[in-house]
mmCIF file of C-alpha atoms in Angstrom:
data_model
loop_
_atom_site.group_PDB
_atom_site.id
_atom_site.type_symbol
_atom_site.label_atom_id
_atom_site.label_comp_id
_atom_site.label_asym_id
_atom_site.label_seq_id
_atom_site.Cartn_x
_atom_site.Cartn_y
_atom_site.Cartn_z
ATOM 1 C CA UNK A 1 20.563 -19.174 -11.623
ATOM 2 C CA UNK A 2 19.271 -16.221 -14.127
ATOM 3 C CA UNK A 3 16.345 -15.966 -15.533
ATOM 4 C CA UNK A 4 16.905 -17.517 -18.891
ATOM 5 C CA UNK A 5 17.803 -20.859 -17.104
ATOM 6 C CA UNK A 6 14.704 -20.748 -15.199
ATOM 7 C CA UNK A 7 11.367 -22.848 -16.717
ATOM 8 C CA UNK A 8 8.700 -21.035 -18.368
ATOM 9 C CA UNK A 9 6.797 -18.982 -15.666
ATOM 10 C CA UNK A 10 3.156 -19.699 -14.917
ATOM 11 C CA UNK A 11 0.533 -18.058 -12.642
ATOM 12 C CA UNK A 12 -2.445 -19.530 -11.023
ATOM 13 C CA UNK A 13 -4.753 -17.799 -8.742
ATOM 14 C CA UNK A 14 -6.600 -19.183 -5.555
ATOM 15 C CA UNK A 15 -9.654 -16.623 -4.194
ATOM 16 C CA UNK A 16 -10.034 -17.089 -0.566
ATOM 17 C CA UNK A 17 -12.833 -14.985 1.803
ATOM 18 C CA UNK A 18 -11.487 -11.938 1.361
ATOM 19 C CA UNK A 19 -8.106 -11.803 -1.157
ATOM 20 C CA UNK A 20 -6.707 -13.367 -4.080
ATOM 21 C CA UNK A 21 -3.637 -15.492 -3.887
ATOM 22 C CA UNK A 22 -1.643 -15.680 -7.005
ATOM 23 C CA UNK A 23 0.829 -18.720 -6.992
ATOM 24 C CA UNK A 24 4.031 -18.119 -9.413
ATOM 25 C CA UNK A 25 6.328 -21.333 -10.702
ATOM 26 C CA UNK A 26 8.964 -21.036 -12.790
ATOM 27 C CA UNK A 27 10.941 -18.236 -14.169
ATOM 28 C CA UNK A 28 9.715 -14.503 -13.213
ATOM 29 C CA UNK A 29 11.335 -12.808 -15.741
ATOM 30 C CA UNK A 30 10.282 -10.019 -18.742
ATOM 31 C CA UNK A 31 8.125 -12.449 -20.297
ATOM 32 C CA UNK A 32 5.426 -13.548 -17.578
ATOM 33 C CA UNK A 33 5.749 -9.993 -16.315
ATOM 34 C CA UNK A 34 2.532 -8.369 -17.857
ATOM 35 C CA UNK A 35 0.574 -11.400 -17.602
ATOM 36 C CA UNK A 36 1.456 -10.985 -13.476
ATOM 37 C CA UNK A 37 0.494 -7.470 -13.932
ATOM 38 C CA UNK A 38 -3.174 -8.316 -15.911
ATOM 39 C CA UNK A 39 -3.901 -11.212 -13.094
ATOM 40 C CA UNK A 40 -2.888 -8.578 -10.347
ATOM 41 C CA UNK A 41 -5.600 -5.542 -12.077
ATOM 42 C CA UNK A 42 -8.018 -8.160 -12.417
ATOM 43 C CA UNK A 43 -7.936 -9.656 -8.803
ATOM 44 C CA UNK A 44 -7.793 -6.176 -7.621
ATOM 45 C CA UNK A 45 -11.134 -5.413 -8.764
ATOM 46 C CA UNK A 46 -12.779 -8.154 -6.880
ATOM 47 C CA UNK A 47 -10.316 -8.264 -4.164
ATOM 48 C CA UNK A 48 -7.546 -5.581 -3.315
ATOM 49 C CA UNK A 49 -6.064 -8.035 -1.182
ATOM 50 C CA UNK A 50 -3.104 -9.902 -2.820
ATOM 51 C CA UNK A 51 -1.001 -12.310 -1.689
ATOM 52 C CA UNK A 52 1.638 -13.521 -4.086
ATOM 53 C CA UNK A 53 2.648 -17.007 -3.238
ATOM 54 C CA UNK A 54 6.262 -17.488 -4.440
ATOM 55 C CA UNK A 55 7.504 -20.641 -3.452
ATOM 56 C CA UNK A 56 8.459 -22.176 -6.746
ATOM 57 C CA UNK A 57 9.915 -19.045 -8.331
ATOM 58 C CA UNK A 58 13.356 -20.651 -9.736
ATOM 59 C CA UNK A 59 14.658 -17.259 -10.771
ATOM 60 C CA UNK A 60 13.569 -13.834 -11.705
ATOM 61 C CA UNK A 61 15.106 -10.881 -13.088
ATOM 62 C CA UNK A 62 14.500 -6.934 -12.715
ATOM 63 C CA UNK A 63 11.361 -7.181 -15.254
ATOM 64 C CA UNK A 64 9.900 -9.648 -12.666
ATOM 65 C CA UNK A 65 11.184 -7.450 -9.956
ATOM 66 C CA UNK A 66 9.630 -4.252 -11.468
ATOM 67 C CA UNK A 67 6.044 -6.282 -12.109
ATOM 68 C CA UNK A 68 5.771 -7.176 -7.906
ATOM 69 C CA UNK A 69 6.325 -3.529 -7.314
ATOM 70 C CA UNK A 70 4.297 -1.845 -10.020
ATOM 71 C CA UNK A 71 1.496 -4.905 -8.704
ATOM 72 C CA UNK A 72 1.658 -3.454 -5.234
ATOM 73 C CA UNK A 73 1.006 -0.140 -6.505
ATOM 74 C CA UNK A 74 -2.245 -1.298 -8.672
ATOM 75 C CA UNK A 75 -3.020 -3.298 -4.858
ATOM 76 C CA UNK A 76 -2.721 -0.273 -2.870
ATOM 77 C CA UNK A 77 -4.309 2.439 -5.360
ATOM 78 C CA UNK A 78 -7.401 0.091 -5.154
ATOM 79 C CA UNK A 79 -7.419 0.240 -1.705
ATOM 80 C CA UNK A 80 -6.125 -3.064 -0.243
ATOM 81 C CA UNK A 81 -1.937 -4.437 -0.293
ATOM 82 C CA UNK A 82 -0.011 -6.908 -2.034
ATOM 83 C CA UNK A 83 2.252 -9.466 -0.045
ATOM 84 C CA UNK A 84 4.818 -11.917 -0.799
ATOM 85 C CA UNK A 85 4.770 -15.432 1.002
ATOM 86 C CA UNK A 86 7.138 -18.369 0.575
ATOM 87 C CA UNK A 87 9.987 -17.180 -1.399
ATOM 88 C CA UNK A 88 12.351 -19.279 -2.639
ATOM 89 C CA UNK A 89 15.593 -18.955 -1.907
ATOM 90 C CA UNK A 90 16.572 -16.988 -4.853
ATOM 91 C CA UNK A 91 13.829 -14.905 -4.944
ATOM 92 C CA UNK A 92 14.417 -14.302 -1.199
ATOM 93 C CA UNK A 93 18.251 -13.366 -1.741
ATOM 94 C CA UNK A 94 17.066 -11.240 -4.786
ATOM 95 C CA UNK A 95 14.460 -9.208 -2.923
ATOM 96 C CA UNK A 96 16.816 -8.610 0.053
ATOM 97 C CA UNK A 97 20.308 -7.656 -2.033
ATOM 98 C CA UNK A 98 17.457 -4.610 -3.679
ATOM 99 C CA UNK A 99 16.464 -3.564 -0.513
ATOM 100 C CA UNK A 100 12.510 -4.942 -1.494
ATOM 101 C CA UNK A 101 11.970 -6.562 1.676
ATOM 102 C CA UNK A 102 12.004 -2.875 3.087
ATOM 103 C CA UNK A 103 8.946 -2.306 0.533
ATOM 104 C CA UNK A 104 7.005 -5.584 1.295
ATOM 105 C CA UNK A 105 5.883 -7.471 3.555
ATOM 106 C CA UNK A 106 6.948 -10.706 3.303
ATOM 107 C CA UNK A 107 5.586 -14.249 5.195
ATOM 108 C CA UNK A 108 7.290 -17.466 5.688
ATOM 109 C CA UNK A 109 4.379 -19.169 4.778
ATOM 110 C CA UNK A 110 1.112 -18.733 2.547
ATOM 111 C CA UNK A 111 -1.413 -19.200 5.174
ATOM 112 C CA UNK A 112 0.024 -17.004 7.697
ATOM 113 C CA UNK A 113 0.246 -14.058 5.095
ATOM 114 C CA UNK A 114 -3.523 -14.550 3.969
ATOM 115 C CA UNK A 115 -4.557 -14.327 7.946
ATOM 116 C CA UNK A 116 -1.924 -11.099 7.856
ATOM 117 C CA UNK A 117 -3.936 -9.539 4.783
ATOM 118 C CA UNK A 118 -7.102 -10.320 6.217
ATOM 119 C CA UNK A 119 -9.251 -7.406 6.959
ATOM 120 C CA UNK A 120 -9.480 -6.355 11.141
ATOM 121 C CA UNK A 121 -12.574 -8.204 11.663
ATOM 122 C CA UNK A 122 -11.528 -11.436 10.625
ATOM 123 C CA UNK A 123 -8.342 -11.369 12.463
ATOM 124 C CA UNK A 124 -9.696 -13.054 15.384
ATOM 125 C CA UNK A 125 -12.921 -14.238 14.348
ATOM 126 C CA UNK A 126 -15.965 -12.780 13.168
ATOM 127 C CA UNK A 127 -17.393 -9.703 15.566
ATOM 128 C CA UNK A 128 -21.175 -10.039 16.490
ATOM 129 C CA UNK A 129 -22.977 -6.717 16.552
ATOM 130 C CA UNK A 130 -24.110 -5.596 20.402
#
């Protein structure tokens, strides 16, 4: 499927403890890629800690593409990471025939990437001070 088949693309965003999750349906394509971008600078602010929940991405095209990667860039120049969870099979076979999946990291599932992105303390509980 390309991107023009795909439905209109729509973002909503989730804060958890310590990182923003930004759920994506529909089509990523040119058109929902700046809006990704301004929900990615905002969250950023608050939280550097991204995890961009993909399940329900029908298609996306290099304009999409280009957004996750210029998103982990505003993620990492404020000092946290942006990573992918769930994606669907296209988006999977997309991000692997690029050679992306070498750039992100990339979870099965949404709640195993939020405990991957969460900071060292809260790994394995919280620490208590001695």
């Amino acid at each position: 499927m390309n991107a023009a088949d795909g439905a209109p693309g729509r973002i909503t965003h989730q804060p958890v403890e310590y990182a923003m999750v930004l759920a994506i349906a529909g089509a990523l394509n040119k058109s929902l890629a700046q809006i990704l971008l301004d929900e990615v600078q905002a969250a950023v602010v608050a939280r550097p800690q991204v995890v961009m929940q993909l399940a329900e991405v029908e298609s996306a095209d290099s304009a999409g593409l280009g957004a996750l990667i210029r998103g982990l860039k505003l993620a990492r120049d404020a000092g946290g990471d942006l990573i992918l969870a769930q994606p669907s099979l296209p988006v999977a076979e997309l991000i692997d025939q690029t050679g992306l999946d070498t750039v992100f990291r990339i979870f099965n599932d949404t709640t195993t990437a939020i405990q991957a992105i969460a900071p060292a303390s809260n790994q394995w509980g919280t620490r208590s001070a001695a």
